[in-house]
Coordinates of C-alpha atoms in Angstrom, one line a residue:
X94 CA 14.8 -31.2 -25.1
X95 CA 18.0 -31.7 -23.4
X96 CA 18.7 -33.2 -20.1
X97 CA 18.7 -30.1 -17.2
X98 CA 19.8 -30.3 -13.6
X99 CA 17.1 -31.9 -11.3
X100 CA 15.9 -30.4 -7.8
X101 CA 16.8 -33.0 -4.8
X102 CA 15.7 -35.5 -4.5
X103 CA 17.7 -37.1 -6.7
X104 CA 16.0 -38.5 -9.8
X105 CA 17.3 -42.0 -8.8
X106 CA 15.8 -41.7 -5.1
X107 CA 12.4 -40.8 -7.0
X108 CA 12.8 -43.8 -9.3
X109 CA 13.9 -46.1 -6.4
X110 CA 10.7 -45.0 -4.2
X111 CA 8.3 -45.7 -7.5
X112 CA 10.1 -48.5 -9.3
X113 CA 9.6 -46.6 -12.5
X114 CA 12.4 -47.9 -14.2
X115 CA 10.3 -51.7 -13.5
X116 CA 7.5 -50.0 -15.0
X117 CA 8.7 -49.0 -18.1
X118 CA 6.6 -50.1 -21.1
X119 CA 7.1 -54.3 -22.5
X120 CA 3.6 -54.8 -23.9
X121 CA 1.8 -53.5 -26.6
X122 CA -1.0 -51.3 -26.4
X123 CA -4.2 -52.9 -26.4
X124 CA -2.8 -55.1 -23.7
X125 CA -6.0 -54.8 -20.4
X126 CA -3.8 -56.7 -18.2
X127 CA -0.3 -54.8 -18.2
X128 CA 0.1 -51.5 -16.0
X129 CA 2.1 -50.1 -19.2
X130 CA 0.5 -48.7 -21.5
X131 CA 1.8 -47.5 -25.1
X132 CA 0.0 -44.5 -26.9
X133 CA 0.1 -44.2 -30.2
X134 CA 3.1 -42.2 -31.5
X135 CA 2.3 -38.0 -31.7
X136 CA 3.8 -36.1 -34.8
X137 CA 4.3 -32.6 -34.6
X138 CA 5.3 -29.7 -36.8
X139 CA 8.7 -28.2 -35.8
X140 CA 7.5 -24.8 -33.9
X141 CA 4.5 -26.0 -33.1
X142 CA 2.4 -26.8 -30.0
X143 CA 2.4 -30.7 -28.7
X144 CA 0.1 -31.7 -25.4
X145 CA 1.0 -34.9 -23.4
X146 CA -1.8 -36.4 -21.3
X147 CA -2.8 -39.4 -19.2
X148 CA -5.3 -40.6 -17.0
X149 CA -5.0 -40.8 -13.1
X150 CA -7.7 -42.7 -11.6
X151 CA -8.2 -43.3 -7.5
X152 CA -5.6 -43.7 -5.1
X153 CA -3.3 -42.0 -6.9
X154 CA -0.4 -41.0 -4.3
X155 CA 2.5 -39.6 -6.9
X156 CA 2.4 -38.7 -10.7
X157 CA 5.4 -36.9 -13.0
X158 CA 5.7 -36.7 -16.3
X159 CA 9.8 -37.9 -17.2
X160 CA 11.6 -37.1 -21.1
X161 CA 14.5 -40.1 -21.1
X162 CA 16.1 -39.1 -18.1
X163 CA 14.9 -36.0 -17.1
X164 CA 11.9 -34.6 -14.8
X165 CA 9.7 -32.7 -16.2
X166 CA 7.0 -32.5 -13.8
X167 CA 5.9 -34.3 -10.6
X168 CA 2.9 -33.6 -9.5
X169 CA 2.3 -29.4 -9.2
X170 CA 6.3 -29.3 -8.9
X171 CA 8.1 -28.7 -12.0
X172 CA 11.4 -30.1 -11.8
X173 CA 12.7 -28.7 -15.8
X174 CA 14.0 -25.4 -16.0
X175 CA 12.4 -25.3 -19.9
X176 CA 10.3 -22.3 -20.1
X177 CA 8.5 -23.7 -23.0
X178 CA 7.1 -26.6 -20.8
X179 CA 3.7 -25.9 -18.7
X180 CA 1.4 -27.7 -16.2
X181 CA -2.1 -27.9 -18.2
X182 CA -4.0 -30.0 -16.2
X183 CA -3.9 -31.8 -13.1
X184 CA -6.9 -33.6 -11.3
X185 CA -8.2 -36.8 -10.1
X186 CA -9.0 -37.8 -14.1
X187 CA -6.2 -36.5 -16.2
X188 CA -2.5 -35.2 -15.6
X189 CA -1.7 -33.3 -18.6
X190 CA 1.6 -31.0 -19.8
X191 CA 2.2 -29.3 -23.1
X192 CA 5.8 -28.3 -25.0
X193 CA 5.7 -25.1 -26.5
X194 CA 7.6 -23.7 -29.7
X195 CA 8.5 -27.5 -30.4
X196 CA 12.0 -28.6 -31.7
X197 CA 14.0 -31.7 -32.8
X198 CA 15.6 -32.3 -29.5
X199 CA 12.0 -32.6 -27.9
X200 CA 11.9 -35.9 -30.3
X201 CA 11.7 -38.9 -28.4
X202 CA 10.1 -41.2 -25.5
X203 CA 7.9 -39.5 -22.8
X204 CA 6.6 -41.6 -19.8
X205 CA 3.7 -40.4 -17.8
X206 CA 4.1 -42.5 -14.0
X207 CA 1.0 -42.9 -11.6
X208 CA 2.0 -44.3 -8.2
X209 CA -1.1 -45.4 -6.7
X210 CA -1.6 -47.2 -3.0
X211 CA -1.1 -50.6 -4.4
X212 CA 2.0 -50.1 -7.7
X213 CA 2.9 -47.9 -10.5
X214 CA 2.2 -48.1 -13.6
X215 CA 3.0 -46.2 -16.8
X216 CA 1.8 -44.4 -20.3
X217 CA 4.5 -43.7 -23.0
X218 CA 4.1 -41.6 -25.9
X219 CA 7.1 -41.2 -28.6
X220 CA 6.7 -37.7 -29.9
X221 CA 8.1 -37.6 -33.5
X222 CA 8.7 -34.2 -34.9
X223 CA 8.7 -32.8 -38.2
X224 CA 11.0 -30.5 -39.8
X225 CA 10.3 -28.4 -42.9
X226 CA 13.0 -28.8 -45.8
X227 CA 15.8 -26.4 -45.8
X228 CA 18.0 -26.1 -48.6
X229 CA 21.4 -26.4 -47.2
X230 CA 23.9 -26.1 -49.9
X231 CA 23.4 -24.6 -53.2
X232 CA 25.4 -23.9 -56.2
X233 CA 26.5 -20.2 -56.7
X234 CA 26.1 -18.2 -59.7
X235 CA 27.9 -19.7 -62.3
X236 CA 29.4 -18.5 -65.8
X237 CA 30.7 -20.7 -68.2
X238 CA 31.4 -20.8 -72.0
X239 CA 29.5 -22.2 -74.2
X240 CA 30.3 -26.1 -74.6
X241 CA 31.7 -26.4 -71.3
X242 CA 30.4 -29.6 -68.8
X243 CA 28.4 -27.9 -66.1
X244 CA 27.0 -29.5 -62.9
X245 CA 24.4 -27.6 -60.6
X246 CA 24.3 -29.2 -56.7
X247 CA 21.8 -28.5 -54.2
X248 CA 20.7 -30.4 -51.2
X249 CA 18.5 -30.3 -48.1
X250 CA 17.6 -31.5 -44.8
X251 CA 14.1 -31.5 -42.9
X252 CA 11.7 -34.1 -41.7
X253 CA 11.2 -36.4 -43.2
X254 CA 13.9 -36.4 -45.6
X255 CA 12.6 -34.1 -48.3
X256 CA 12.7 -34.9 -52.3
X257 CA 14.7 -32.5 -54.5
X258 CA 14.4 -31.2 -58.0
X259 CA 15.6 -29.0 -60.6
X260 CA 14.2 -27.2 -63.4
X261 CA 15.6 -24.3 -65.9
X262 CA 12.9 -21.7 -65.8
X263 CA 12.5 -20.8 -69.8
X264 CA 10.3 -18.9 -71.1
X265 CA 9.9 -21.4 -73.9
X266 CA 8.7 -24.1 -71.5
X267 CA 11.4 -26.8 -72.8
X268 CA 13.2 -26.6 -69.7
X269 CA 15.8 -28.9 -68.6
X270 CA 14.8 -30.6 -65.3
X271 CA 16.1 -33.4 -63.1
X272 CA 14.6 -35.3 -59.6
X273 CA 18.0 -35.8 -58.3
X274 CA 20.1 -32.7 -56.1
X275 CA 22.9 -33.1 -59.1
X276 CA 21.8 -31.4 -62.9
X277 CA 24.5 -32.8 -65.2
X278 CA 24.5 -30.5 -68.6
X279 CA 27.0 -31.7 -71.0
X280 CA 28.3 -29.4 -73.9
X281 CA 25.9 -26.5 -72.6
X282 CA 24.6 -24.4 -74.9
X283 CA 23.1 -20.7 -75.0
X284 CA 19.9 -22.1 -75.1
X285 CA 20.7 -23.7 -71.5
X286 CA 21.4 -20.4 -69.9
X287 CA 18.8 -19.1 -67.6
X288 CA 17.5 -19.3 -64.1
X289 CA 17.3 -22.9 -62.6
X290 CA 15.7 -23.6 -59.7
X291 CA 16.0 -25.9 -57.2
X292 CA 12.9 -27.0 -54.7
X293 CA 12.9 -29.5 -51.6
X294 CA 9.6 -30.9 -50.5
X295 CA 8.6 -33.1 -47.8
X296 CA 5.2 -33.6 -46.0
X297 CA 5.6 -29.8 -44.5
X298 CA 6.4 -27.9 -46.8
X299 CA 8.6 -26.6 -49.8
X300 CA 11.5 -24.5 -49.9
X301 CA 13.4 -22.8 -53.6
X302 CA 15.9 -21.5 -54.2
X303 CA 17.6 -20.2 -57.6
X304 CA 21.2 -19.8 -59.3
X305 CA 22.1 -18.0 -62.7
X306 CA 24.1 -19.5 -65.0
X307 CA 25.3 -17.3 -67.8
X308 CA 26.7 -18.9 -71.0
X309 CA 29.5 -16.5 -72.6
X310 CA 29.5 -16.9 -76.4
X311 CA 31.4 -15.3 -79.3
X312 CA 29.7 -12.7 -81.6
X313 CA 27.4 -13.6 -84.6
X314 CA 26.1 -10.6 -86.5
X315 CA 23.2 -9.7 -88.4
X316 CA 23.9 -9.3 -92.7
X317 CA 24.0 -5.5 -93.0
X318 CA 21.6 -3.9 -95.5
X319 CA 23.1 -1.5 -97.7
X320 CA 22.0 2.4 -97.5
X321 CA 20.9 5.0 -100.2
X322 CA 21.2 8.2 -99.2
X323 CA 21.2 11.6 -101.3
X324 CA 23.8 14.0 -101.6
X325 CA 23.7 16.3 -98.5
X326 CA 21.6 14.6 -96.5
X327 CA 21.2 12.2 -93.4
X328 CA 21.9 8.3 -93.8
X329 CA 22.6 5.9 -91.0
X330 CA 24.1 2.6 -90.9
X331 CA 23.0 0.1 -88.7
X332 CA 24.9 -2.9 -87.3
X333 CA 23.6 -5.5 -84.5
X334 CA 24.9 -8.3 -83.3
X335 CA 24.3 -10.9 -80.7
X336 CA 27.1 -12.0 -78.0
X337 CA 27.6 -12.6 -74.3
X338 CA 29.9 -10.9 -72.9
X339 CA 28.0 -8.0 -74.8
X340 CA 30.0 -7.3 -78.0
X341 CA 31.9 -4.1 -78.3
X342 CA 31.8 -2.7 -82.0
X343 CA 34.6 -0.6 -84.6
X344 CA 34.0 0.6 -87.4
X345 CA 36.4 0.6 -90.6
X346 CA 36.0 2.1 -94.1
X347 CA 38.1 0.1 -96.4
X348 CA 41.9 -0.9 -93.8
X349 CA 41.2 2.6 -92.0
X350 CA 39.1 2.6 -88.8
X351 CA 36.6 4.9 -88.1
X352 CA 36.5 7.3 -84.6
X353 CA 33.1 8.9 -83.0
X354 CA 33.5 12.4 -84.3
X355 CA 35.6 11.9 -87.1
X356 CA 34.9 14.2 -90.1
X357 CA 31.5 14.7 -88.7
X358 CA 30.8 11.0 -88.1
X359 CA 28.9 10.0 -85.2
X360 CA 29.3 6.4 -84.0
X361 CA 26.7 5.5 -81.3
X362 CA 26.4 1.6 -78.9
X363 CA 23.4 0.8 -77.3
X364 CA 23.5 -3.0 -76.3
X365 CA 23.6 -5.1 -79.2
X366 CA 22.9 -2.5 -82.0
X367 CA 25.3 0.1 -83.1
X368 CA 25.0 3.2 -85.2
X369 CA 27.3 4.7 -87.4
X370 CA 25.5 8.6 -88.5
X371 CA 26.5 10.9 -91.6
X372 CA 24.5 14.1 -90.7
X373 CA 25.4 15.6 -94.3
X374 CA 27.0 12.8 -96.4
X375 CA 29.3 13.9 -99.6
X376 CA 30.7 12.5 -102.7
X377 CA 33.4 10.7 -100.3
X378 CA 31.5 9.2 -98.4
X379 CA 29.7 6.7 -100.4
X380 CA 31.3 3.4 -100.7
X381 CA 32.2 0.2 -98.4
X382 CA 31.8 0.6 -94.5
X383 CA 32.8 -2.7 -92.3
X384 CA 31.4 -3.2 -88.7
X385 CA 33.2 -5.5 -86.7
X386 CA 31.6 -7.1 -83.3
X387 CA 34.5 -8.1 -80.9
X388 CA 34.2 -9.8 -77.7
X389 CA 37.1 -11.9 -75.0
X390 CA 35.5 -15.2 -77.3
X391 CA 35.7 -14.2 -80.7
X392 CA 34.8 -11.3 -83.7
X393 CA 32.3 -11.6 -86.1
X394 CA 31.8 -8.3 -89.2
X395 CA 29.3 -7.9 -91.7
X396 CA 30.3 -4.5 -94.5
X397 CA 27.6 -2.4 -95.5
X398 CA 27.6 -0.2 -98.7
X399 CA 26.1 3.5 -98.6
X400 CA 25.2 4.9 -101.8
X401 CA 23.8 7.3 -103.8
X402 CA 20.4 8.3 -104.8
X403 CA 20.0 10.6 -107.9
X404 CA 17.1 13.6 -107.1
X405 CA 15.1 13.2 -110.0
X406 CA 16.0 16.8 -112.4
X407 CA 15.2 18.3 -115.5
X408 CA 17.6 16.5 -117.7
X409 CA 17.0 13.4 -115.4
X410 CA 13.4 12.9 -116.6
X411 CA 14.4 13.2 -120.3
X412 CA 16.2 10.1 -119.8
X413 CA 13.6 7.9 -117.6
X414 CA 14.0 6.5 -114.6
X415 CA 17.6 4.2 -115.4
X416 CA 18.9 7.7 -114.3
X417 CA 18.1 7.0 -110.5
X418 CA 21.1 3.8 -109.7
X419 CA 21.0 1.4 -106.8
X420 CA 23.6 0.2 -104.6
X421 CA 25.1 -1.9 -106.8
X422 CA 25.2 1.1 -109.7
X423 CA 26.4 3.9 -107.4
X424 CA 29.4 4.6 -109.1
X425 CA 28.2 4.6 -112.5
X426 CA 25.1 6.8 -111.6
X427 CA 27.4 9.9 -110.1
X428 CA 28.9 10.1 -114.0
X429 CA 25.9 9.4 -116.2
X430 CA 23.9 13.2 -115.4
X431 CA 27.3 14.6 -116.9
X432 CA 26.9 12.4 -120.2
X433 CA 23.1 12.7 -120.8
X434 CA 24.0 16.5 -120.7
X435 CA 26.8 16.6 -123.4
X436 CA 24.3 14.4 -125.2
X437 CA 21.0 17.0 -124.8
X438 CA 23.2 19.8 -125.8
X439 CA 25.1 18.4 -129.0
X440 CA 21.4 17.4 -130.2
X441 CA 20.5 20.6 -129.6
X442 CA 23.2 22.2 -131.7
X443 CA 22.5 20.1 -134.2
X444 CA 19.1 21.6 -135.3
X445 CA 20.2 25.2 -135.8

C-alpha cells in the first residue's frame, strides 16, 4: 500500500501529541512489562482478504491504525484514501481494520496505537504476502535440425520464490526433464522433438506453460515392394517416406521423370505416402520405376519393379504353373506363351 496524502493534522502533529514514534516496538512478544507488543507475523495470499486487530482496554482517549508512514485510520476517521481499506470494528475491547483484494505493496509493518489517560502503547503486525508463481519469460517455438545444440529457458517470479522444471511430454514416457529454468539438449535428435513443458511451483500454486520444438530431418524411405499386375488392368505403386520438413516426392522411370497425367498415369501425395496409379497398364509399362523423396535437408529413393502376371490359358495349363513368372522373371514370361505354342503345334503335326 503506498504512502497517500494525510488530512490535517499533520501526521507529525499526531505523532508529537502521542509519542508514537517512542512507542514503537523494542521487546519481544511475550514481554508483560513492555507497552509494545509484537504479534506474530500474518501471511496472506495475494488477492485475498487480511484483518488487523488489537485490543483497547479503559481509558482509551485516541486509537489509529498507521502502515510505515501513513494513516490509515484514527479512531472512526479514516485518514487513507484506499478503497480497499475498511473500519471493522471499533469498541471499548477491540479496534479492528481489514485490507481488501491484498497486494505486494500492502507487505510490511502495521502499528496499531492506543493513547490511554496515562501513555501509549503499541501492537505491530508484519503482514507478509504471498504471490503465486508467474512464468515470466519463456522460450518461443523453436525449430532446429537435427544435431544442433539447443537450450530451452524459462523463469518465474512469485512468493516465495517458486521452483522450476522441465519435462518433454512423450508419449513414450522417456522424457527428457531437468529442475533447473535452463534444458541443455546437446546433438538433439528426432526423438527429442515434442512438446516441453515448463512448470513453476511455490507454496500457492503452479503455473505451465509449453514451447514446440520441431526437429527438421532429411528423408529416409521405406524399401519399395515390387508390383505384379496383369495386362490391362489396375496396379499401383506405393512409396512412403519419413522426413521433416514433409518430403515432396518425383517419380522417374529409368533417367525420364514422370508427370501426374502423363500417358494416363496418375501420381497422387498425401503426407508421407505417395501413389503412382496405372488404371490399364500395357506391355510398356512393365519394368523399373524410381521414387525419390526430396526435402531442403536431403533426398532419399527406393525403385520399385512392376511386372507381369500371366492369366492362366489353355496352352498355359499344358505346361504347369512355371508358365505364371515373378518379378524377377517378367521379361522372360511375356515370350515363353509364344514358344510353348510353336512347340504344341509342331507335336501336333507330327502325329498325322
Amino acid at each position: 500500500m503506498m504512502d497517500v496524502p494525510q488530512k490535517s493534522p499533520s501526521l507529525q502533529a499526531l505523532r508529537g501529541i502521542w509519542n508514537v514514534q517512542e512507542s514503537l516496538p523494542v521487546r519481544s512478544q511475550g514481554d508483560s512489562q513492555s507497552d509494545n507488543k509484537v504479534m506474530d507475523n500474518v501471511t496472506v495470499r495475494q488477492g485475498e482478504t487480511v484483518f488487523l486487530s488489537c485490543a483497547q482496554g479503559d481509558f482509551v482517549t485516541h486509537t489509529a491504525w498507521l502502515n510505515r508512514s501513513s494513516i490509515l485510520y484514527a479512531g472512526e476517521d479514516k485518514w487513507s484514501v484506499d478503497p480497499r481499506v475498511s473500519l471493522v470494528t471499533l469498541n471499548q475491547e477491540e479496534f479492528s481494520i481489514k485490507i481488501e483484494n491484498v497486494d505486494m505493496t500492502d507487505e510490511g509493518q502495521y502499528i496499531c496505537a492506543v493513547q490511554t489517560s496515562s501513555k501509549p502503547r503499541t501492537t505491530s503486525v508484519h503482514i507478509i504476502v504471498q504471490v503465486p508463481p508467474k512464468i515470466m519469460s519463456l522460450s518461443k517455438d523453436i525449430v532446429v535440425n537435427e544435431g544442433s545444440n539447443v537450450t530451452l529457458m524459462c523463469s518465474a517470479s512469485g512468493k516465495p520464490e517458486p521452483s522450476v522444471t522441465w519435462k518433454l511430454l512423450s508419449p513414450s514416457g522417456h522424457g527428457l526433464s531437468s529442475d533447473d529454468e535452463y534444458l541443455e539438449i546437446p546433438a538433439i535428435t528426432r526423438q527429442r522433438a515434442g512438446m516441453y513443458e515448463c512448470t513453476a511451483v511455490n507454496e500457492v500454486s503452479t503455473d505451465v506453460q509449453t514451447v514446440e520444438l520441431t526437429v527438421n530431418y532429411a528423408p529416409s524411405v521405406v524399401e519399395g515392394k515390387d508390383v505384379g499386375v496383369t495386362l490391362g488392368q489396375r496396379g499401383v505403386l506405393q512409396c512412403e517416406a519419413d522426413a521433416v520438413p514433409q518430403a515432396d516426392f518425383e517419380w522417374y522411370r529409368d533417367d525420364r521423370r514422370i508427370f501426374n497425367g502423363f500417358d494416363g498415369i496418375e501420381i497422387e501425395d498425401d503426407g508421407a505416402l505417395s501413389k503412382l496409379t496405372f488404371f490399364n497398364v500395357s506391355e510398356a509399362d512393365y519394368g523399373n520405376y524410381t521414387c525419390v523423396a526430396i526435402n531442403k535437408l536431403g533426398a532419399a529413393n527406393t525403385s520399385i519393379v512392376l511386372y507381369e502376371i500371366i492369366e492362366p490359358t489353355s496352352s498355359t495349363l499344358l505346361q504347369g504353373p512355371g508358365a505364371v513368372q515373378d518379378g524377377n522373371s517378367a521379361t522372360t514370361g511375356t515370350h515363353t506363351p509364344a514358344c510353348l505354342l510353336l512347340m504344341v503345334a509342331l507335336q501336333l503335326l507330327m502325329r498325322f
